[in-house]
CSV table of C-alpha atoms in Angstrom, one decimal:
chain,number,residue,atom,x,y,z
Z,1,MET,CA,-17.9,2.6,11.2
Z,2,GLU,CA,-20.5,1.3,8.8
Z,3,LYS,CA,-21.6,4.9,7.9
Z,4,GLN,CA,-18.0,5.8,7.1
Z,5,LYS,CA,-17.5,2.8,4.9
Z,6,GLN,CA,-20.7,3.6,3.0
Z,7,ILE,CA,-19.5,7.2,2.5
Z,8,ILE,CA,-16.1,6.0,1.2
Z,9,LYS,CA,-17.7,3.5,-1.1
Z,10,SER,CA,-20.0,6.2,-2.4
Z,11,LEU,CA,-17.1,8.6,-3.0
Z,12,ILE,CA,-15.2,5.9,-5.0
Z,13,GLU,CA,-18.3,5.1,-7.1
Z,14,SER,CA,-18.7,8.9,-7.8
Z,15,PHE,CA,-15.0,9.1,-8.9
Z,16,LEU,CA,-15.5,6.1,-11.2
Z,17,GLU,CA,-18.6,7.6,-12.7
Z,18,LYS,CA,-16.9,11.0,-13.3
Z,19,MET,CA,-14.0,9.2,-14.9
Z,20,THR,CA,-16.4,7.1,-17.1
Z,21,VAL,CA,-14.8,3.9,-15.8
Z,22,ARG,CA,-17.1,1.0,-15.2
Z,23,GLY,CA,-16.4,-1.1,-12.1
Z,24,GLU,CA,-17.8,-2.5,-8.9
Z,25,VAL,CA,-16.6,-1.6,-5.4
Z,26,GLU,CA,-16.2,-4.3,-2.9
Z,27,ILE,CA,-15.8,-3.7,0.8
Z,28,MET,CA,-13.7,-6.2,2.7
Z,29,ASP,CA,-13.1,-6.0,6.4
Z,30,SER,CA,-9.7,-7.0,7.7
Z,31,SER,CA,-8.1,-6.9,11.1
Z,32,GLU,CA,-6.2,-3.7,10.2
Z,33,CYS,CA,-8.6,-1.6,8.3
Z,34,PRO,CA,-11.5,-1.8,5.8
Z,35,GLN,CA,-10.4,-2.6,2.3
Z,36,PHE,CA,-12.1,-1.1,-0.8
Z,37,ILE,CA,-11.4,-3.1,-3.9
Z,38,ILE,CA,-12.4,-1.8,-7.3
Z,39,ARG,CA,-13.1,-4.6,-9.8
Z,40,THR,CA,-12.9,-3.4,-13.4
Z,41,LYS,CA,-11.8,-4.3,-16.9
Z,42,GLU,CA,-10.3,-0.8,-17.2
Z,43,ALA,CA,-7.8,-1.3,-14.4
Z,44,GLY,CA,-4.9,0.2,-16.5
Z,45,ILE,CA,-6.5,3.6,-16.4
Z,46,LEU,CA,-6.8,3.5,-12.6
Z,47,ILE,CA,-3.5,1.9,-11.8
Z,48,GLY,CA,-1.3,3.7,-14.3
Z,49,GLU,CA,2.4,3.0,-14.9
Z,50,ASN,CA,4.0,1.4,-11.9
Z,51,GLY,CA,0.9,2.2,-9.9
Z,52,HIS,CA,1.3,6.0,-10.1
Z,53,ASN,CA,-2.4,6.7,-10.9
Z,54,LEU,CA,-3.5,4.4,-8.1
Z,55,THR,CA,-1.2,6.3,-5.7
Z,56,ALA,CA,-2.6,9.6,-6.8
Z,57,PHE,CA,-6.2,8.3,-6.7
Z,58,ASN,CA,-5.6,7.0,-3.2
Z,59,HIS,CA,-4.2,10.3,-2.0
Z,60,LEU,CA,-7.1,12.3,-3.4
Z,61,LEU,CA,-9.7,9.9,-2.0
Z,62,LYS,CA,-8.2,10.1,1.5
Z,63,LYS,CA,-8.2,13.9,1.4
Z,64,ILE,CA,-11.8,14.1,0.2
Z,65,THR,CA,-12.8,11.4,2.7
Z,66,GLU,CA,-11.2,13.3,5.5
Z,67,ASN,CA,-13.2,16.5,4.6
Z,68,GLU,CA,-16.4,14.4,4.2
Z,69,MET,CA,-16.0,12.9,7.6
Z,70,LYS,CA,-15.5,16.3,9.2
Z,71,ARG,CA,-18.6,17.7,7.4
Z,72,ASN,CA,-20.7,14.8,8.7
Z,73,GLU,CA,-19.1,14.9,12.2
Z,74,LEU,CA,-17.8,11.4,11.9
Z,75,GLU,CA,-14.6,9.9,13.1
Z,76,LYS,CA,-11.9,9.6,10.4
Z,77,ILE,CA,-11.0,6.0,9.6
Z,78,GLN,CA,-8.0,4.4,7.9
Z,79,PHE,CA,-8.7,2.4,4.8
Z,80,PHE,CA,-6.9,0.5,2.0
Z,81,LEU,CA,-7.8,1.1,-1.7
Z,82,ASP,CA,-6.9,-1.4,-4.4
Z,83,VAL,CA,-7.8,-2.1,-8.0
Z,84,ASN,CA,-8.1,-5.8,-9.1
Z,85,ASP,CA,-5.8,-6.8,-6.2
Z,86,TYR,CA,-2.9,-4.9,-7.8
Z,87,GLN,CA,-1.7,-3.5,-4.4
Z,88,ALA,CA,-2.2,-6.9,-2.6
Z,89,LYS,CA,0.0,-8.6,-5.2
Z,90,LYS,CA,2.6,-5.9,-5.0
Z,91,ILE,CA,2.8,-6.1,-1.2
Z,92,GLU,CA,3.1,-9.9,-1.4
Z,93,ASP,CA,6.0,-9.5,-4.0
Z,94,LEU,CA,7.7,-7.0,-1.7
Z,95,LYS,CA,7.4,-9.4,1.3
Z,96,ASN,CA,8.9,-12.2,-0.8
Z,97,ILE,CA,11.8,-10.0,-2.0
Z,98,ALA,CA,12.5,-9.0,1.6
Z,99,ARG,CA,12.6,-12.6,2.8
Z,100,MET,CA,14.8,-13.7,-0.1
Z,101,SER,CA,17.1,-10.8,0.5
Z,102,ALA,CA,17.4,-11.6,4.2
Z,103,GLN,CA,18.3,-15.2,3.3
Z,104,ARG,CA,21.1,-13.9,1.0
Z,105,VAL,CA,22.4,-11.6,3.7
Z,106,ARG,CA,22.4,-14.5,6.2
Z,107,TYR,CA,24.2,-16.8,3.7
Z,108,PHE,CA,26.9,-14.3,2.5
Z,109,LYS,CA,27.0,-12.4,5.9
Z,110,LYS,CA,27.3,-9.2,3.9
Z,111,GLU,CA,24.8,-6.3,3.9
Z,112,LEU,CA,22.6,-5.8,1.0
Z,113,LYS,CA,21.3,-2.4,-0.4
Z,114,MET,CA,17.9,-2.7,-2.0
Z,115,ASP,CA,16.6,-0.6,-4.9
Z,116,PRO,CA,15.1,2.8,-4.0
Z,117,MET,CA,11.5,2.6,-2.8
Z,118,ASN,CA,8.8,4.9,-1.5
Z,119,ALA,CA,8.1,5.2,2.2
Z,120,TYR,CA,5.2,2.8,2.2
Z,121,GLU,CA,7.2,0.0,0.4
Z,122,ARG,CA,10.2,0.6,2.8
Z,123,ARG,CA,7.8,0.2,5.8
Z,124,ILE,CA,6.6,-3.2,4.4
Z,125,ILE,CA,10.3,-4.4,4.1
Z,126,HIS,CA,11.1,-3.2,7.7
Z,127,ALA,CA,7.9,-4.9,9.1
Z,128,VAL,CA,8.5,-8.2,7.4
Z,129,LEU,CA,12.1,-8.4,8.5
Z,130,THR,CA,11.3,-7.9,12.2
Z,131,GLU,CA,10.5,-11.6,12.1
Z,132,TYR,CA,14.3,-12.3,11.7
Z,133,PRO,CA,16.2,-11.7,15.0
Z,134,ASP,CA,19.6,-11.9,13.3
Z,135,ILE,CA,18.7,-9.3,10.6
Z,136,ALA,CA,18.6,-5.5,11.0
Z,137,THR,CA,17.2,-3.0,8.5
Z,138,GLU,CA,17.7,0.7,8.1
Z,139,SER,CA,16.6,3.3,5.5
Z,140,THR,CA,19.4,5.4,3.9
Z,141,GLY,CA,19.7,8.1,1.3
Z,142,GLU,CA,17.4,10.9,0.3
Z,143,ASP,CA,14.1,10.7,-1.5
Z,144,PRO,CA,13.5,9.7,-4.2
Z,145,ASN,CA,16.6,7.5,-3.9
Z,146,ARG,CA,16.0,6.4,-0.3
Z,147,CYS,CA,16.4,2.6,0.1
Z,148,VAL,CA,16.5,-0.1,2.7
Z,149,VAL,CA,19.8,-1.7,3.7
Z,150,ILE,CA,19.6,-5.2,5.2
Z,151,LYS,CA,22.4,-6.2,7.6
Z,152,PHE,CA,23.4,-9.4,9.3
Z,153,LEU,CA,23.8,-9.2,13.1
Z,154,GLN,CA,26.7,-11.3,14.3
């Protein structure tokens, strides 16, 4: 896996260079998958409005990485890309919102429909609320207006 991580780091550095963005790439190992964190003073360019540039960058990088692994006959690995901990903070905020929403549903014993979210964000909400045995979640609606509904189980 070390070879794959070095390839991914190299690809990120190449992207940054071509975009003329100065930054350092840190590799952090976590229990789930390796994390690549870009530290830069030009984070706004990479993150974009509401994280749209980061989402696009992540998608492109994963596709290029997939091709690079095939070319080098290496196993494909899952990884997490972040810029100045933007994603990590966003995930933590989503988890807190999910927990607070579950408490409201418990207190009022009435279902709560959350704002529309992308699939990744909805997955985080569903995962966090599995900790609550008296709470159920389900996704409803059609993209891009798909959202999570939190329900109290009697």
